[in-house]
XYZ file of C-alpha atoms in Angstrom:
313
model
C -0.072 -0.290 -0.212
C 1.621 3.151 -0.862
C 3.163 5.525 1.660
C 0.550 7.484 3.245
C 1.341 9.577 6.472
C -1.214 8.240 9.009
C 0.236 4.067 7.695
C 0.481 1.565 10.586
C 2.788 1.086 11.996
C 3.641 -2.676 12.463
C 2.454 -3.122 16.071
C -1.456 -1.732 14.654
C -3.379 -4.653 13.523
C -5.975 -5.391 10.869
C -9.541 -5.921 12.329
C -12.923 -7.503 10.864
C -16.601 -7.464 12.347
C -18.689 -9.157 10.078
C -21.240 -6.466 9.773
C -21.782 -2.975 11.005
C -23.484 -3.597 14.019
C -20.832 -6.182 15.447
C -17.434 -6.122 17.682
C -14.546 -6.062 15.898
C -11.776 -8.026 15.964
C -8.029 -7.423 15.189
C -6.603 -10.437 14.065
C -2.842 -11.133 12.663
C -3.801 -12.973 9.489
C -5.866 -9.850 7.911
C -3.154 -7.339 7.486
C -1.371 -10.672 5.130
C -3.571 -11.235 3.130
C -5.072 -8.350 1.968
C -0.957 -7.205 1.594
C -1.305 -10.481 -1.566
C -3.774 -8.869 -3.358
C -1.448 -5.043 -3.511
C 1.819 -7.145 -3.841
C -0.197 -8.747 -7.095
C -1.362 -5.133 -8.208
C 2.533 -4.491 -8.278
C 4.293 -7.217 -9.603
C 1.499 -7.798 -12.026
C 2.940 -6.755 -14.959
C 6.496 -8.709 -13.605
C 5.558 -12.395 -15.896
C 5.323 -11.403 -19.426
C 3.808 -13.675 -21.129
C 3.448 -16.270 -18.435
C 0.241 -16.771 -16.151
C 1.205 -16.088 -12.339
C -0.926 -18.679 -10.366
C -1.083 -18.482 -6.359
C -2.604 -21.050 -4.464
C -2.984 -20.351 -0.890
C -4.491 -22.521 2.259
C -6.767 -21.583 4.701
C -8.494 -22.887 7.751
C -11.929 -21.799 6.539
C -12.524 -19.731 3.214
C -14.299 -16.702 5.150
C -13.018 -13.805 4.507
C -9.991 -14.825 2.441
C -10.567 -14.427 -0.955
C -12.726 -11.338 -0.331
C -9.943 -9.758 1.259
C -6.963 -10.257 -1.750
C -9.475 -8.703 -3.891
C -9.960 -5.323 -1.602
C -6.352 -5.588 -1.898
C -5.808 -5.880 -5.356
C -8.500 -2.713 -5.786
C -6.335 -0.943 -3.392
C -3.006 -1.385 -5.375
C -4.299 -1.221 -8.881
C -4.071 2.884 -9.851
C -7.427 4.278 -11.848
C -7.704 4.254 -15.163
C -5.629 7.009 -17.001
C -7.912 9.427 -18.536
C -8.865 12.573 -18.203
C -11.177 13.505 -15.578
C -11.789 17.073 -15.645
C -15.469 17.969 -16.103
C -15.789 20.550 -18.188
C -12.649 19.539 -20.420
C -14.348 16.016 -20.893
C -18.468 17.048 -21.808
C -16.723 19.532 -24.618
C -14.941 16.541 -26.342
C -17.884 14.148 -25.226
C -18.925 12.029 -27.965
C -22.633 11.994 -28.531
C -25.100 8.832 -27.301
C -21.976 7.431 -25.547
C -21.151 6.485 -22.347
C -19.578 8.198 -19.339
C -19.801 8.348 -15.235
C -19.830 11.825 -13.428
C -19.126 12.078 -9.447
C -20.416 15.121 -7.466
C -21.097 15.043 -3.527
C -23.509 12.516 -2.978
C -24.077 10.543 -6.286
C -22.376 8.020 -9.067
C -23.754 8.798 -12.294
C -23.881 6.930 -15.637
C -25.592 6.994 -19.026
C -24.979 7.756 -22.598
C -24.131 11.981 -23.181
C -27.131 13.853 -24.190
C -25.547 17.647 -24.103
C -23.896 20.158 -22.840
C -25.375 23.288 -22.439
C -22.544 26.165 -21.794
C -25.338 29.213 -22.299
C -26.594 28.953 -19.284
C -24.591 29.727 -15.652
C -23.004 27.534 -14.120
C -23.210 25.028 -17.065
C -25.494 22.066 -17.373
C -24.836 18.859 -19.152
C -27.550 15.791 -19.545
C -25.996 13.100 -18.865
C -28.891 10.950 -17.006
C -30.574 13.706 -15.793
C -29.602 17.176 -15.807
C -26.903 18.073 -13.914
C -24.493 21.265 -12.972
C -21.113 20.950 -14.301
C -20.140 23.179 -11.773
C -20.917 20.571 -9.011
C -19.335 17.495 -10.518
C -15.988 16.391 -9.084
C -14.928 14.199 -12.283
C -15.903 12.526 -15.453
C -14.663 9.923 -17.333
C -15.849 7.842 -20.474
C -16.848 4.220 -20.066
C -16.704 1.606 -23.051
C -20.362 -0.132 -21.948
C -23.375 1.255 -20.093
C -23.612 0.567 -16.624
C -26.389 -1.590 -15.047
C -27.938 1.625 -13.019
C -27.763 5.553 -13.874
C -26.936 6.417 -10.619
C -25.734 5.028 -7.298
C -25.057 6.504 -3.493
C -21.469 7.489 -3.705
C -19.095 5.174 -1.898
C -17.290 6.896 0.821
C -13.928 5.390 2.273
C -12.547 5.220 6.210
C -9.489 4.664 7.779
C -8.537 1.162 5.500
C -8.468 4.382 2.104
C -6.958 6.825 4.615
C -4.285 4.402 5.123
C -3.765 3.060 1.818
C -4.174 6.696 0.258
C -6.904 5.760 -2.252
C -8.565 8.909 -0.798
C -6.573 11.026 -2.468
C -7.620 9.984 -5.596
C -11.453 8.295 -5.140
C -13.176 10.492 -7.283
C -11.562 9.710 -10.389
C -11.310 5.616 -9.144
C -14.948 5.483 -8.923
C -15.407 7.269 -12.234
C -12.046 5.536 -14.044
C -11.918 2.239 -11.845
C -9.866 -0.240 -12.995
C -12.405 -2.875 -12.449
C -9.809 -5.702 -13.528
C -10.695 -8.120 -10.830
C -12.819 -11.311 -10.659
C -14.598 -13.405 -7.851
C -15.469 -17.303 -8.526
C -17.227 -18.892 -6.159
C -20.424 -19.735 -4.414
C -22.193 -15.853 -4.422
C -24.427 -16.259 -0.845
C -20.477 -16.998 0.621
C -19.247 -14.518 -0.614
C -22.561 -11.725 -0.265
C -21.506 -12.234 3.455
C -18.127 -11.816 3.404
C -18.822 -8.497 1.485
C -20.576 -7.243 4.830
C -18.201 -7.093 6.718
C -16.141 -3.660 8.262
C -12.409 -3.624 8.027
C -10.553 -1.077 9.851
C -7.025 0.238 11.051
C -6.627 -0.979 14.433
C -9.897 0.690 16.477
C -10.795 3.630 13.955
C -14.172 3.537 14.467
C -15.124 4.560 10.607
C -13.794 1.303 9.344
C -14.738 0.679 5.238
C -17.418 -1.996 4.261
C -15.427 -4.748 2.093
C -18.450 -4.318 -0.407
C -17.357 -0.304 -0.713
C -13.630 -1.195 -1.395
C -14.415 -4.065 -3.818
C -17.720 -2.553 -5.702
C -18.912 -5.718 -6.755
C -21.179 -4.786 -10.406
C -24.337 -5.995 -9.614
C -27.539 -4.059 -11.008
C -27.591 -1.058 -9.301
C -23.642 -0.433 -9.735
C -23.693 3.024 -12.145
C -19.583 2.133 -11.347
C -17.925 -0.808 -10.192
C -14.553 -2.515 -9.746
C -14.845 -5.952 -9.551
C -17.096 -9.228 -10.876
C -17.865 -12.247 -9.061
C -19.246 -15.238 -10.562
C -21.304 -18.268 -9.136
C -18.973 -21.092 -9.630
C -22.173 -23.399 -10.174
C -21.952 -22.737 -14.453
C -19.289 -20.502 -14.405
C -18.607 -22.907 -17.587
C -21.273 -21.178 -19.592
C -19.463 -17.436 -18.121
C -15.983 -18.778 -19.603
C -13.967 -16.923 -21.641
C -13.625 -14.348 -19.053
C -13.769 -11.378 -20.757
C -10.233 -9.355 -21.504
C -10.500 -6.531 -19.214
C -9.608 -9.547 -16.262
C -5.977 -9.249 -14.985
C -6.708 -11.071 -11.585
C -8.986 -14.314 -11.148
C -9.710 -15.525 -7.844
C -10.607 -19.053 -7.573
C -12.841 -19.079 -3.848
C -12.700 -22.554 -2.875
C -12.558 -26.143 -4.636
C -15.599 -25.817 -6.229
C -13.933 -23.046 -8.270
C -10.601 -24.219 -8.592
C -11.822 -27.042 -10.715
C -12.230 -24.058 -13.392
C -8.316 -23.324 -13.349
C -7.200 -24.687 -16.305
C -9.935 -23.053 -18.410
C -9.002 -19.352 -17.183
C -6.407 -17.357 -19.107
C -6.075 -14.081 -16.702
C -2.610 -12.965 -16.176
C -2.983 -13.598 -12.759
C -4.685 -16.024 -10.464
C -5.224 -16.855 -7.142
C -6.817 -20.521 -5.380
C -8.111 -20.230 -1.868
C -8.183 -23.809 -0.730
C -10.722 -24.205 1.940
C -8.931 -26.656 4.633
C -12.102 -27.455 7.040
C -13.334 -28.994 3.463
C -11.791 -32.522 2.431
C -11.636 -32.633 -0.889
C -7.853 -33.428 -2.195
C -9.150 -33.196 -6.084
C -8.325 -28.972 -6.496
C -5.027 -29.172 -4.576
C -4.425 -32.153 -6.945
C -5.379 -30.529 -10.303
C -2.980 -27.399 -8.920
C 0.209 -29.634 -8.170
C -0.283 -31.883 -11.688
C -0.194 -28.216 -13.554
C 2.606 -26.537 -11.434
C 4.682 -30.230 -12.058
C 3.927 -30.445 -15.317
C 4.252 -26.907 -17.051
C 4.894 -24.837 -13.919
C 8.252 -23.021 -12.607
C 8.380 -22.368 -8.830
C 7.833 -19.102 -7.602
C 9.187 -18.122 -4.191
C 6.603 -16.063 -2.760
C 9.336 -13.739 -0.984
C 12.106 -12.888 -2.823
C 10.429 -12.121 -6.372
C 6.603 -11.419 -4.965
C 7.665 -9.666 -1.549
C 4.882 -11.118 0.315
C 5.842 -14.136 3.547
C 2.272 -15.890 4.264
C 0.821 -15.698 7.656
C 1.219 -18.541 10.461
C -1.552 -20.905 9.645
C -1.142 -20.339 5.773
C -0.053 -22.018 3.570
C 0.977 -20.930 -0.315
C 2.718 -21.613 -3.190
C 2.973 -19.836 -6.159
C 4.202 -21.057 -9.763
C 3.754 -19.356 -13.507
C 2.978 -21.219 -16.703
C 3.062 -20.418 -20.336
C -0.103 -18.547 -21.097
């Protein structure tokens, strides 16, 4: 994560609460699992023409995949596009899709005109908006499911990681290059959890940091797929750079996933060795070992096992 001025020292543990009403619990494993996603985000361009695969074995799958995904989204910069509202809107393509951000909402829809004869200028974009009230605007490749959603806010994790400094740009032009595959209801439960820095009272919901695409999304950072019937969703979009396979039911699709980075999360509480055998077979037949500590800069915490390797794409 970035060297923010209020970055916690080594003795500050992160905490998780099951939901906003629950008591947060601090634990030493949370930070390293989050950091795995961040390290992958920073190193994703290092392994040209090869797919990086990291297998992580945890005592129980709860929160692991989502935390790795959050680390990835925190570590990925927003898309490198202009977001100055007036300059973007002056060059906007008729009926092109755009996202806009004001103090309270994210707005998304086709551009329908800019009226600079009025003061302040107004734009027709999923409604009519004063341009001087917009914080950022960016084009999008395809329409979003919803025209408007409440603006997601960031708390202590956003400040710790430094994403609060460019949060507006992230909301209108996110990298949006993450996919998580697993049991949707379990992932949904994980997303209700609140992550915080130490005892900070303004933690961030995992849902607000991961921003999965839903029918209510006017912006989004990630896609969630059900492992049941996942074969029908393949191949994944080309813009997916990290795919997290959450649990043995998702890991069986490993050979069909072609994203540059793949993380397999094994749940040791489930007695099923078939997925582990599949990963080991792939590593032994086609893989080149990767030293996670020296080549990725990541060391697993106590109670968690991990291995890494690359294969030719």
